[in-house]
Amino acid sequence: MPGGRRCPDCDSTELVEDSHYSQSQLVCSDCGCVITEGVLTTTFADEGHLREVTYSQSTGENEQVSRSQQRGLRRVRDLCRVLQLPSTFEDTAVAYYQQAYRHSGIRAARLQKKEVLVGCCVLITCRQHNWPLTMGTICTLIYADLDVFSGTYMQIVKLLGLDVPSLCLADLVKTYCSSFRLFQASPSVPAKYVEDKEKMLSRTLQLVELANETWLVTGRHPLPVITAATFLAWQSLQPSGRLTCSLARFCKLANVDLPYPATSRLQELLAVLLQMAEQLAWLQILKLNKRSVVKHIGDLLQHRHTLVRKAFRDGTAEMEACEREVQGQRQGEEEVGDSSLDLPVRKRPASPALLLPPCMLKPPKQLRPTPPVCTVTGDENISDSEIEQYLRTPEEVRDFQRAQAAGQAAKSLPNP
Amino acid sequence: MDQNNSLPPYAQGLASPQGAMTPGIPIFSPMMPYGTGLTPQPIQSTNSLSILEEQRQQQQQQQQQQQQQQQQQQQQQQQQQQQAAAAAAQQSASQQAPPGAAGQTPQLFHSQTLTTAPLPGTTPLYPSPMTPMTPITPATPASESSGIVPQLQNIVSTVNLGCKLDLKTIALRARNAEYNPKRFAAVIMRIREPRTTALIFSSGKMVCTGAKSEEQSRLAARKYARVVQKLGFPAKFLDFKIQNMVGSCDVKFPIRLEGLVLTHQQFSSYEPELFPGLIYRMIKPRIVLLIFVSGKVVLTGAKVRAEIYEAFENIYPILKGFRKTT
């Protein structure tokens, strides 16, 4: 009770703070007399002191899950179910989507981006659990372009500060190979093309590992390499009947899309195998080419570690040995005996090829000759004549304007 | 093939006598600190501890003997870490350098990347990361430089001409200008010497790109300002600032990008499905490097030339660590 106040009518001390709708009033509880009233309207100055309630607070939109977010979360769950992922993946992907949605940049993004974000969250979840899912698959499922997908993916990884491991090659090989429809005879697959799944898988794995070791995988999309390796594995398991089948036909039979780079990966892999074949005595005399080497892939893979070591000169080791010699000469005075601890430069015959990525083996591009380095201070005098060359003469300006006007007139004429 | 212990025998033998000074035998050999390919090299975090480390290193460079002892100890530490389990190694190395502050990685998934072998039943083709998260800074002497100097390829600068411009007049009266307001709201002007391109906006601001050095960029910007002046506008030359510098170089050996992304995952992003190069975001200096399998490196994001050189000197030892394939 407010101290000391009495009702002017009945002199009682029972005064209550009561509000009539939004107007606060001090009322006597005995006789009902209104002693004081609050202000109904506020002045501009008063409002300046009040804390204003923002729209988002009054509608509570930040506490609730918005309709588009609900839709996105439903899409995430649907995508996980379509891909037949374990249920724990679903929860992780949903959590990532919600986490992303808390950022204002994502909340205000276009619907297309939010749709792509669904795919990104599922992909990140799969990568973190080493589930082999390619970006191509996700893009096909959410009907998105790879460019849009890549932009959103890089943005969300940076925004959430996530650590996304690389695609696991072995698991991808197993999943991708299992999708080839060659393990049972069917109307489209003749009996001689049917192959045992385990044998094909193990040989494909060995070929992919060989490709990885010989620099054919680094920096490239993994799927075309696996397609080429699967094709070679399949051919080599029964070369007599299958050498006539081309890569394109093989993919059509197996009901798998042929990725465009797969043909060049195939050629690169065959070149590596030919190099290895030259180290085997009983194959040297056969004078193999890219078709006949397929028959001997089994032997080559059996001894692949030794053959790769013998067939390819380690280009980096040679460069390093040369560099160490140079450095040894430079540091000769400081550290005595440096040269004595150098590894002996490997004496290899010139014939083995260098083990380098294909981009380093190609002849170097003809670079534009670098212009002569002239010392420029940035504060030189700029001659008037040099600037005049960039300005039109008055006659040129007139001609140009006339030509522009004629062009406009021609455009505005109706077509005959 | 023993991948995890790829130090040559002579280096291992040298490391065993603890603290012993054996004159005449070179303790420091270019290969030793990087022989394993496991030691993440000096990526200094912005933590004050690493600044102290830098100062300590500089002092050591003046005293060779202390430096050699340091390296011997580090050698042993590296070897001990190789033999210890991955988790233990992370903790033991924490006294050298704090874990990168930049890694807001969900710890849940760290172990996955550490234990993932590339293919089953085969020896890993690149060393498995034992100490990926803690950059150990070896005391490299000043003479151990790469000898390669990145070349500047592009400089982007901005300048304020200080007056409103009429782009239609400029496009009409200049020979080297193109203006298509429906496509872009600026005049694109080009000059031949230095070979550059400028975007001139109606507010009077200008962006100059294509120069190969800071001085050339400044000279080119002044030439554009002079052209605008001669067209009748009261153009000035205010607040010239270099916004971005791009450099490139070639280390001349192939790089195992998959290995690099495993050991430096908090800085690297390698998505072969999207882009053939590895994107390395260095924290100090704040530079982005594009590293390709052929050994070519593109450095961008610098405001001064020294940042590009410093970034390359930081990355070169790391790249050398990924040279060995067998």
XYZ file of C-alpha atoms in Angstrom:
742
model
C 0.000 0.000 0.000
C 1.436 3.348 -0.879
C 2.434 4.960 2.359
C 0.494 7.874 3.733
C -2.134 8.382 1.083
C -5.756 8.553 1.977
C -8.836 8.489 -0.191
C -10.155 12.045 -0.502
C -13.752 10.775 -0.416
C -13.877 8.203 2.389
C -10.520 8.795 4.045
C -9.518 5.108 3.868
C -5.991 3.861 3.526
C -6.936 0.819 1.440
C -5.608 2.020 -1.900
C -4.986 -0.465 -4.693
C -2.951 -0.173 -7.860
C -5.374 -1.319 -10.455
C -5.271 -0.838 -14.179
C -8.240 -0.139 -16.333
C -7.176 -1.848 -19.574
C -3.903 -0.204 -20.395
C -4.269 2.757 -18.074
C -2.777 2.321 -14.638
C -4.939 3.753 -11.844
C -4.730 4.162 -8.090
C -8.206 3.279 -6.717
C -9.707 3.245 -3.240
C -10.913 -0.274 -2.514
C -13.671 0.949 -0.208
C -15.481 3.541 -2.227
C -13.988 3.016 -5.691
C -12.749 6.526 -6.067
C -9.974 6.931 -8.633
C -7.208 8.887 -6.989
C -4.586 9.031 -9.706
C -4.437 7.837 -13.302
C -1.593 6.811 -15.516
C -0.986 8.535 -18.816
C -2.850 7.007 -21.770
C -0.788 8.644 -24.468
C 2.940 9.144 -24.547
C 4.851 12.073 -25.867
C 7.677 11.699 -28.346
C 10.213 12.295 -25.603
C 8.623 9.640 -23.433
C 8.723 7.113 -26.246
C 12.371 7.797 -26.710
C 13.005 6.501 -23.221
C 10.903 3.385 -23.648
C 12.452 0.207 -24.899
C 10.818 -0.546 -28.178
C 9.767 -4.050 -29.001
C 11.111 -5.151 -32.391
C 8.882 -6.920 -34.863
C 10.817 -10.144 -34.620
C 10.441 -10.118 -30.834
C 6.736 -9.349 -30.876
C 5.982 -12.065 -33.381
C 8.440 -14.444 -31.753
C 9.788 -15.470 -35.138
C 13.247 -16.177 -33.756
C 11.947 -18.551 -31.109
C 9.722 -20.471 -33.430
C 10.758 -22.647 -36.318
C 9.683 -20.830 -39.471
C 7.733 -22.551 -42.180
C 10.614 -22.628 -44.632
C 12.880 -24.098 -41.977
C 10.269 -26.757 -41.252
C 10.130 -27.532 -44.929
C 13.920 -27.734 -45.083
C 14.098 -30.079 -42.108
C 11.457 -32.306 -43.701
C 13.532 -32.350 -46.915
C 16.635 -33.346 -44.955
C 14.822 -36.277 -43.397
C 13.359 -37.317 -46.738
C 16.767 -37.192 -48.415
C 18.293 -39.331 -45.675
C 15.519 -41.884 -46.101
C 15.873 -41.941 -49.887
C 19.589 -42.635 -49.508
C 18.798 -45.295 -46.878
C 21.172 -43.774 -44.369
C 21.263 -44.940 -40.730
C 18.971 -43.019 -38.383
C 21.854 -41.339 -36.522
C 22.818 -39.610 -39.763
C 19.348 -38.082 -39.978
C 19.678 -36.461 -36.555
C 23.141 -35.099 -37.315
C 22.038 -33.661 -40.653
C 18.988 -32.044 -39.067
C 21.191 -30.549 -36.352
C 23.503 -29.071 -38.997
C 20.547 -27.598 -40.861
C 19.228 -25.974 -37.699
C 22.690 -24.695 -36.852
C 23.015 -23.179 -40.308
C 19.586 -21.605 -40.069
C 20.626 -19.600 -37.023
C 22.891 -17.493 -39.229
C 21.144 -14.473 -40.722
C 22.855 -14.956 -44.076
C 21.188 -18.347 -44.471
C 17.818 -17.237 -43.096
C 17.625 -14.489 -45.689
C 18.934 -16.592 -48.580
C 16.873 -17.548 -51.589
C 14.805 -20.706 -51.590
C 17.124 -22.265 -54.161
C 20.022 -21.888 -51.773
C 18.025 -23.331 -48.895
C 17.202 -26.337 -51.045
C 20.884 -26.809 -51.875
C 21.688 -26.409 -48.177
C 19.630 -29.531 -47.526
C 21.985 -31.460 -49.793
C 25.065 -29.896 -48.200
C 24.016 -30.942 -44.690
C 23.399 -34.519 -45.786
C 26.719 -34.626 -47.643
C 28.690 -33.297 -44.665
C 27.060 -35.860 -42.381
C 27.927 -38.704 -44.756
C 31.504 -37.506 -45.150
C 32.031 -37.302 -41.435
C 30.846 -40.869 -40.994
C 32.948 -42.035 -43.985
C 29.859 -42.917 -45.953
C 30.875 -42.660 -49.625
C 28.482 -40.204 -51.217
C 29.582 -38.097 -54.155
C 28.489 -34.550 -54.830
C 27.219 -35.668 -58.204
C 24.712 -38.012 -56.572
C 23.432 -35.326 -54.231
C 23.122 -32.791 -57.037
C 21.081 -35.249 -59.090
C 18.783 -35.932 -56.155
C 18.116 -32.286 -55.297
C 18.086 -31.122 -58.924
C 20.865 -28.621 -58.393
C 23.807 -27.404 -60.469
C 27.240 -28.376 -59.257
C 28.312 -24.691 -59.333
C 25.511 -23.569 -57.036
C 26.118 -26.586 -54.839
C 29.835 -25.942 -54.564
C 29.322 -22.308 -53.580
C 26.846 -23.144 -50.846
C 28.929 -26.089 -49.656
C 32.125 -24.055 -49.258
C 30.192 -21.263 -47.579
C 28.503 -23.505 -45.053
C 31.697 -25.372 -44.169
C 33.391 -22.055 -43.465
C 30.379 -20.596 -41.627
C 29.925 -23.519 -39.267
C 33.668 -24.096 -38.943
C 33.311 -27.768 -39.787
C 36.012 -30.305 -40.369
C 34.948 -32.436 -43.314
C 37.184 -35.414 -44.090
C 38.002 -36.360 -47.679
C 36.016 -38.913 -49.605
C 37.136 -42.418 -48.688
C 38.307 -43.993 -51.923
C 38.048 -47.640 -50.893
C 34.450 -47.339 -49.726
C 33.537 -45.413 -52.856
C 35.006 -48.184 -55.010
C 32.929 -50.807 -53.193
C 29.695 -48.832 -53.433
C 30.209 -47.791 -57.036
C 31.248 -51.234 -58.252
C 28.262 -52.827 -56.569
C 26.016 -50.615 -58.666
C 27.238 -52.185 -61.925
C 24.612 -54.593 -63.251
C 27.044 -57.302 -64.336
C 26.760 -59.896 -61.645
C 23.755 -61.725 -63.036
C 22.797 -62.762 -66.519
C 19.911 -60.813 -67.979
C 18.455 -60.177 -71.446
C 20.847 -57.259 -71.960
C 23.928 -58.917 -70.404
C 25.221 -62.010 -72.270
C 26.580 -64.867 -70.171
C 30.210 -64.265 -71.108
C 29.983 -60.729 -69.676
C 28.722 -61.780 -66.286
C 31.392 -61.578 -63.593
C 31.832 -62.563 -59.994
C 31.417 -59.552 -57.723
C 34.173 -60.307 -55.222
C 36.817 -60.937 -57.847
C 35.945 -57.786 -59.699
C 35.919 -55.719 -56.503
C 39.310 -56.909 -55.332
C 40.918 -56.352 -58.724
C 39.335 -52.908 -59.070
C 40.637 -51.964 -55.629
C 44.130 -53.004 -56.613
C 43.943 -51.016 -59.840
C 42.679 -47.911 -58.035
C 45.470 -48.236 -55.518
C 47.945 -48.484 -58.385
C 46.454 -45.357 -59.953
C 46.736 -43.547 -56.635
C 50.375 -44.521 -56.292
C 51.231 -43.326 -59.786
C 49.695 -39.866 -59.387
C 46.580 -40.501 -61.463
C 44.127 -39.717 -58.674
C 45.479 -36.609 -56.944
C 43.683 -33.475 -58.070
C 41.198 -35.366 -60.214
C 37.578 -36.350 -59.751
C 37.694 -39.860 -58.239
C 34.770 -41.388 -60.109
C 36.193 -41.542 -63.671
C 39.317 -43.280 -62.333
C 37.150 -45.888 -60.633
C 35.105 -46.372 -63.797
C 38.260 -46.963 -65.835
C 39.641 -49.329 -63.197
C 36.389 -51.296 -63.060
C 36.400 -51.658 -66.820
C 39.992 -52.907 -66.887
C 39.345 -55.306 -64.022
C 36.299 -56.710 -65.780
C 38.125 -57.083 -69.077
C 41.198 -58.695 -67.572
C 39.217 -61.367 -65.726
C 38.124 -62.880 -69.049
C 40.060 -61.126 -71.801
C 39.202 -63.575 -74.582
C 35.553 -62.672 -74.767
C 35.704 -59.069 -73.564
C 38.536 -57.323 -75.380
C 36.137 -56.337 -78.141
C 33.872 -54.452 -75.754
C 34.521 -50.714 -75.517
C 34.278 -48.604 -72.388
C 31.107 -46.896 -73.559
C 29.408 -50.195 -74.310
C 30.528 -51.596 -70.987
C 28.916 -48.732 -69.104
C 25.730 -49.098 -71.096
C 25.575 -52.824 -70.336
C 26.200 -52.193 -66.674
C 23.534 -49.482 -66.591
C 25.976 -46.866 -65.321
C 26.648 -43.378 -66.691
C 29.999 -42.988 -68.409
C 31.772 -39.953 -66.946
C 33.529 -37.940 -69.648
C 37.128 -38.072 -68.290
C 37.002 -41.852 -67.913
C 38.440 -42.481 -71.398
C 41.564 -40.430 -70.747
C 41.966 -42.009 -67.292
C 41.786 -45.384 -69.012
C 44.566 -44.424 -71.421
C 46.726 -43.151 -68.567
C 46.208 -46.327 -66.566
C 47.059 -48.488 -69.589
C 50.244 -46.463 -70.149
C 51.277 -47.119 -66.523
C 50.566 -50.828 -66.942
C 52.623 -50.926 -70.145
C 55.554 -49.325 -68.329
C 55.287 -51.944 -65.636
C 55.041 -54.747 -68.198
C 58.381 -53.751 -69.655
C 60.023 -54.766 -66.394
C 58.741 -58.329 -66.502
C 61.109 -60.555 -68.452
C 58.473 -62.819 -69.923
C 56.411 -59.860 -71.102
C 59.244 -57.869 -72.606
C 59.553 -60.270 -75.501
C 55.848 -60.136 -76.258
C 55.977 -56.470 -77.270
C 52.671 -55.551 -75.739
C 50.404 -52.720 -76.735
C 47.467 -51.134 -74.966
C 45.082 -53.890 -76.004
C 47.264 -56.908 -75.315
C 48.497 -55.725 -71.941
C 44.981 -56.285 -70.565
C 45.522 -60.032 -70.699
C 48.412 -59.758 -68.273
C 46.910 -57.358 -65.745
C 46.583 -60.191 -63.233
C 50.328 -60.825 -63.240
C 51.156 -57.153 -63.185
C 48.949 -56.507 -60.189
C 50.424 -59.422 -58.313
C 53.878 -57.853 -58.450
C 52.774 -54.252 -58.622
C 54.867 -52.868 -55.772
C 58.145 -54.166 -57.153
C 57.246 -53.291 -60.705
C 56.320 -49.698 -59.908
C 59.568 -49.249 -58.055
C 61.572 -50.672 -60.919
C 59.609 -49.159 -63.754
C 59.553 -45.600 -62.548
C 62.397 -43.405 -61.578
C 61.488 -41.342 -58.583
C 61.697 -37.928 -60.146
C 61.585 -36.166 -56.810
C 64.488 -38.168 -55.366
C 66.702 -37.215 -58.262
C 65.807 -33.560 -57.947
C 66.441 -33.732 -54.227
C 69.823 -35.379 -54.706
C 70.865 -32.636 -57.104
C 69.621 -29.999 -54.682
C 71.516 -31.549 -51.789
C 74.711 -31.554 -53.819
C 74.290 -27.875 -54.500
C 73.547 -27.183 -50.860
C 76.442 -29.358 -49.787
C 78.778 -27.182 -51.801
C 77.234 -24.060 -50.320
C 77.514 -25.245 -46.744
C 80.882 -26.907 -47.245
C 82.741 -24.450 -45.042
C 80.239 -24.495 -42.193
C 79.655 -28.185 -41.791
C 82.591 -30.383 -42.596
C 81.794 -33.698 -44.023
C 78.343 -32.797 -45.250
C 79.056 -34.360 -48.594
C 80.069 -37.645 -47.043
C 76.594 -38.105 -45.624
C 74.789 -37.381 -48.857
C 72.855 -40.310 -50.166
C 74.622 -41.617 -53.248
C 72.822 -40.282 -56.266
C 70.872 -43.186 -57.571
C 72.411 -44.417 -60.763
C 69.425 -45.293 -62.889
C 69.436 -45.854 -66.604
C 67.693 -43.109 -68.516
C 64.975 -45.443 -69.834
C 62.627 -45.726 -66.809
C 59.991 -43.051 -66.924
C 59.622 -40.398 -64.254
C 56.942 -41.051 -61.658
C 55.149 -37.750 -61.923
C 51.555 -36.600 -62.336
C 50.497 -36.459 -66.001
C 50.276 -32.662 -65.906
C 54.008 -32.495 -65.161
C 54.890 -34.977 -67.891
C 53.248 -32.975 -70.649
C 55.534 -30.557 -72.477
C 55.383 -27.141 -70.793
C 53.055 -24.596 -72.349
C 54.646 -21.815 -74.349
C 54.382 -19.008 -71.855
C 54.039 -15.494 -73.077
C 57.534 -14.011 -72.908
C 57.700 -11.928 -69.746
C 58.046 -8.268 -70.604
C 61.420 -6.808 -69.690
C 61.437 -5.677 -66.103
C 61.725 -1.899 -66.288
C 62.036 -0.068 -63.018
C 58.944 2.031 -62.572
C 58.685 4.455 -59.678
C 55.001 5.262 -60.106
C 55.656 8.993 -59.963
C 56.987 9.503 -63.449
C 55.900 12.334 -65.640
C 52.996 11.439 -67.895
C 53.378 13.084 -71.274
C 50.392 14.794 -72.852
C 50.855 12.997 -76.139
C 50.510 9.648 -74.433
C 47.165 10.691 -72.995
C 46.008 12.300 -76.255
C 46.181 8.917 -77.980
C 43.305 7.758 -75.795
C 40.997 10.670 -76.602
C 38.767 10.974 -79.628
C 39.139 13.964 -81.919
C 36.026 16.161 -82.336
C 35.513 14.765 -85.839
C 35.603 11.228 -84.502
C 33.074 12.147 -81.823
C 30.771 13.632 -84.473
C 31.092 10.565 -86.691
C 30.477 8.257 -83.777
C 27.367 10.154 -82.727
C 26.052 10.114 -86.284
C 26.650 6.370 -86.526
C 24.908 5.794 -83.203
C 21.888 7.845 -84.301
C 21.689 5.913 -87.580
C 21.879 2.646 -85.694
C 19.054 3.709 -83.355
C 16.927 4.799 -86.299
C 17.479 1.490 -88.072
C 16.502 -0.417 -84.937
C 13.317 1.571 -84.424
C 12.153 1.045 -88.020
C 9.532 -1.692 -88.281
C 10.670 -4.821 -90.047
C 9.581 -4.992 -93.669
C 57.617 -50.368 -47.163
C 57.974 -48.676 -43.849
C 56.043 -45.493 -44.287
C 56.031 -44.155 -40.801
C 59.718 -44.120 -40.183
C 61.108 -42.701 -43.349
C 64.103 -41.025 -41.752
C 67.267 -42.356 -43.330
C 69.377 -44.507 -41.043
C 72.147 -41.989 -40.594
C 69.776 -39.363 -39.262
C 68.319 -41.749 -36.730
C 71.729 -42.725 -35.521
C 72.656 -39.134 -34.926
C 69.615 -38.410 -32.856
C 70.237 -40.989 -30.163
C 72.989 -39.383 -28.080
C 71.001 -36.998 -25.971
C 72.403 -33.529 -25.863
C 75.760 -34.725 -27.059
C 77.661 -32.345 -29.237
C 79.451 -34.252 -31.908
C 81.476 -31.757 -33.856
C 82.415 -32.658 -37.356
C 79.184 -34.526 -37.966
C 76.662 -32.184 -39.433
C 73.715 -32.205 -37.079
C 71.751 -30.047 -39.387
C 71.092 -31.441 -42.809
C 68.333 -30.053 -44.961
C 66.468 -33.340 -44.939
C 66.302 -34.047 -41.266
C 63.568 -31.821 -39.891
C 61.327 -32.636 -42.825
C 62.300 -36.223 -43.384
C 59.229 -37.719 -41.838
C 56.716 -35.603 -43.601
C 54.819 -35.652 -40.317
C 56.059 -32.481 -38.766
C 53.650 -29.698 -39.542
C 55.934 -26.807 -40.119
C 55.748 -23.238 -38.945
C 52.229 -22.090 -39.377
C 52.275 -19.566 -36.636
C 48.989 -19.005 -34.934
C 48.229 -15.529 -33.682
C 48.718 -16.757 -30.151
C 51.257 -14.839 -28.136
C 53.099 -18.031 -27.319
C 54.109 -18.421 -30.942
C 55.390 -14.834 -31.067
C 57.630 -15.695 -28.167
C 58.707 -18.763 -30.071
C 59.667 -16.568 -32.996
C 61.774 -14.343 -30.821
C 63.422 -17.343 -29.279
C 64.217 -18.690 -32.715
C 65.777 -15.415 -33.786
C 68.041 -15.434 -30.794
C 69.070 -18.960 -31.546
C 69.962 -18.198 -35.093
C 72.779 -16.080 -33.796
C 74.135 -18.912 -31.704
C 74.657 -22.009 -33.792
C 75.398 -24.400 -30.971
C 72.121 -23.787 -29.153
C 70.388 -24.232 -32.451
C 71.927 -27.625 -33.040
C 70.942 -28.831 -29.601
C 67.388 -27.667 -30.218
C 67.228 -29.691 -33.371
C 68.511 -32.801 -31.711
C 65.877 -32.509 -29.039
C 63.197 -31.901 -31.605
C 64.421 -34.907 -33.532
C 63.883 -37.050 -30.470
C 60.540 -35.511 -29.816
C 59.505 -36.235 -33.359
C 60.646 -39.819 -33.046
C 58.896 -40.276 -29.728
C 55.754 -38.895 -31.195
C 55.935 -41.248 -34.114
C 55.989 -44.170 -31.763
C 53.349 -42.873 -29.387
C 49.660 -43.237 -30.141
C 47.972 -40.443 -31.995
C 46.016 -39.173 -29.016
C 48.949 -39.207 -26.682
C 51.079 -37.458 -29.250
C 48.639 -34.596 -29.417
C 48.891 -34.027 -25.703
C 52.633 -34.374 -25.443
C 53.243 -31.923 -28.226
C 50.935 -29.345 -26.729
C 53.753 -27.804 -24.763
C 55.532 -26.924 -27.975
C 52.732 -24.945 -29.518
C 49.120 -24.540 -28.597
C 46.564 -26.254 -30.740
C 45.423 -24.042 -33.544
C 42.833 -21.646 -32.317
C 41.229 -21.708 -35.705
C 40.009 -25.269 -35.404
C 36.406 -25.129 -34.377
C 36.195 -28.695 -35.489
C 33.753 -31.038 -33.872
C 36.090 -33.210 -31.848
C 33.742 -36.090 -32.405
C 35.083 -36.649 -35.884
C 38.794 -36.073 -35.403
C 39.604 -39.680 -34.745
C 37.955 -40.650 -37.997
C 40.391 -38.722 -40.104
C 43.380 -39.850 -38.081
C 42.705 -43.529 -38.412
C 41.318 -43.706 -41.886
C 43.615 -45.745 -44.058
C 43.351 -45.026 -47.770
C 42.751 -48.603 -48.883
C 42.366 -51.770 -46.881
C 45.154 -54.264 -46.672
C 47.777 -51.937 -48.069
C 50.447 -49.796 -46.591
C 49.407 -46.183 -46.474
C 50.684 -44.308 -49.461
C 51.415 -41.262 -47.405
C 52.398 -41.140 -43.753
C 49.449 -41.306 -41.425
C 49.196 -38.138 -39.400
C 50.396 -38.564 -35.857
C 50.671 -34.950 -34.843
C 48.438 -33.070 -37.163
C 47.015 -30.406 -34.933
C 50.069 -28.980 -33.249
C 52.397 -27.086 -35.533
C 55.895 -27.585 -34.229
C 58.223 -24.792 -35.214
C 61.685 -26.121 -35.871
C 64.493 -23.672 -35.549
C 65.328 -23.202 -39.199
C 68.383 -21.079 -39.703
C 68.201 -18.002 -41.880
C 70.241 -19.652 -44.633
C 67.630 -22.375 -45.160
C 65.504 -20.524 -47.684
C 63.764 -22.008 -50.630
C 65.644 -19.991 -53.227
C 62.396 -19.517 -55.123
C 60.851 -16.067 -55.331
C 57.133 -15.807 -56.104
C 56.394 -13.585 -59.114
C 53.638 -11.004 -58.808
C 50.973 -11.552 -61.441
C 48.232 -9.067 -60.633
C 47.685 -6.014 -58.455
C 44.251 -4.565 -57.716
C 44.118 -0.989 -56.459
C 41.506 1.670 -55.879
C 41.634 5.433 -56.032
C 39.111 8.217 -55.515
C 38.998 10.819 -58.291
C 37.101 13.133 -55.992
C 34.330 14.314 -58.324
C 31.133 12.987 -59.855
C 31.587 11.713 -63.405
C 29.292 11.514 -66.407
C 29.931 8.049 -67.766
C 28.142 8.683 -71.067
C 30.476 11.579 -71.877
C 33.523 9.548 -70.977
C 32.401 6.653 -73.164
C 31.681 9.013 -76.041
C 34.884 10.996 -75.980
C 37.455 8.364 -75.024
C 38.763 5.827 -77.518
C 39.647 3.118 -75.061
C 36.398 3.035 -73.084
C 33.407 0.721 -73.171
C 30.155 1.373 -71.359
C 27.099 -0.848 -71.291
C 24.816 0.420 -68.503
C 22.448 -2.530 -68.840
C 25.252 -4.955 -68.073
C 27.424 -3.056 -65.600
C 27.206 0.419 -64.127
C 30.788 1.490 -64.850
C 33.027 2.473 -67.747
C 35.709 -0.105 -68.572
C 38.835 1.679 -69.753
C 42.122 0.154 -70.889
C 45.584 1.566 -71.478
C 48.499 -0.074 -73.185
C 51.396 0.892 -70.978
C 51.308 -0.431 -68.275
C 48.832 -2.968 -69.615
C 45.915 -2.515 -67.234
C 42.143 -2.212 -67.064
C 40.175 0.250 -64.979
C 36.557 0.342 -63.833
C 35.421 3.943 -63.458
C 32.202 4.555 -61.542
C 29.965 7.594 -61.669
C 30.719 8.380 -58.026
C 34.303 9.124 -59.004
C 35.789 5.948 -57.538
C 38.030 3.832 -59.732
C 39.414 0.276 -59.583
C 42.648 -0.474 -61.468
C 43.612 -4.097 -62.215
C 46.233 -5.984 -64.197
C 49.479 -4.336 -63.165
C 52.473 -6.485 -62.275
C 53.930 -4.282 -59.549
C 52.802 -1.689 -57.030
C 54.558 1.138 -58.829
C 53.071 0.147 -62.171
C 49.624 0.093 -60.598
C 50.126 3.585 -59.248
C 51.407 4.876 -62.565
C 48.497 3.314 -64.420
C 45.965 4.799 -61.997
C 47.545 8.220 -62.501
C 47.268 7.824 -66.281
C 43.575 6.977 -66.019
C 43.057 10.000 -63.785
C 44.868 12.154 -66.351
C 42.609 10.843 -69.137
C 39.526 11.701 -67.101
C 41.034 15.116 -66.402
C 41.572 15.778 -70.090
C 37.961 14.861 -70.742
C 37.020 17.905 -68.719
C 36.343 16.608 -65.201
C 38.148 18.071 -62.154
C 39.739 14.733 -61.304
C 42.092 14.438 -58.330
C 44.134 11.515 -57.072
C 42.953 10.748 -53.554
C 43.450 7.695 -51.295
C 45.340 5.445 -53.649
C 45.375 2.023 -51.982
C 46.517 -1.414 -53.045
C 43.682 -3.807 -52.249
C 44.987 -7.160 -53.404
C 48.162 -8.730 -54.730
C 48.422 -12.099 -56.494
C 51.660 -14.014 -56.900
C 52.600 -17.408 -58.260
C 55.573 -19.748 -58.265
C 56.617 -23.322 -58.927
C 58.304 -25.576 -56.401
C 59.085 -28.043 -59.234
C 58.119 -31.250 -57.477
C 54.725 -33.035 -57.258
C 52.765 -32.675 -54.033
C 50.546 -35.276 -52.330
C 47.508 -33.104 -51.724
C 45.651 -35.872 -49.859
C 48.446 -36.056 -47.322
C 48.617 -32.308 -46.920
C 44.908 -32.041 -46.207
C 45.161 -34.752 -43.551
C 47.933 -33.127 -41.571
C 46.817 -29.532 -42.011
C 43.080 -29.995 -42.041
C 42.323 -26.916 -40.004
C 43.846 -24.748 -42.723
C 43.262 -26.751 -45.900
C 40.288 -27.484 -48.051
C 40.756 -30.089 -50.779
C 37.707 -31.180 -52.765
C 38.844 -32.917 -55.948
C 35.207 -33.185 -57.047
C 35.037 -29.391 -57.185
C 38.523 -28.041 -57.848
C 41.821 -29.761 -58.613
C 43.843 -27.644 -56.215
C 44.094 -27.480 -52.454
C 42.970 -24.193 -50.855
C 45.246 -23.377 -47.925
C 44.166 -20.483 -45.713
C 47.252 -19.360 -43.845
C 46.595 -17.411 -40.669
C 49.820 -15.530 -40.339
C 50.172 -13.797 -42.738
C 46.545 -13.849 -43.804
C 47.024 -15.264 -47.293
C 45.136 -17.851 -49.313
C 47.285 -20.288 -51.273
C 46.124 -22.525 -54.098
C 48.402 -25.543 -54.201
C 48.304 -27.878 -57.178
C 49.615 -31.392 -57.678
C 52.174 -30.173 -60.228
C 53.883 -28.071 -57.580
C 52.573 -24.729 -58.786
C 51.428 -22.420 -56.005
C 49.248 -19.316 -56.340
C 49.242 -16.852 -53.432
C 46.561 -14.210 -53.087
C 45.008 -11.851 -50.575
C 48.108 -9.834 -49.768
C 48.150 -6.096 -49.206
C 51.957 -5.835 -49.343
C 54.600 -7.780 -51.235
C 56.298 -9.004 -48.071
C 53.205 -10.983 -47.088
C 53.447 -13.052 -50.266
C 57.124 -13.788 -49.700
C 56.538 -14.626 -46.049
C 53.629 -16.918 -46.881
C 55.707 -18.794 -49.424
C 58.599 -19.203 -47.012
C 56.130 -20.633 -44.501
C 54.567 -23.099 -46.929
C 57.739 -24.299 -48.636
C 58.988 -26.545 -45.778
C 55.520 -28.028 -45.451
C 55.394 -28.854 -49.137
C 58.861 -30.367 -49.039
C 57.564 -32.717 -46.383
C 55.096 -34.181 -48.843
C 57.573 -34.793 -51.584
C 58.443 -38.394 -50.747
C 56.096 -40.886 -52.288
C 57.831 -44.173 -51.357
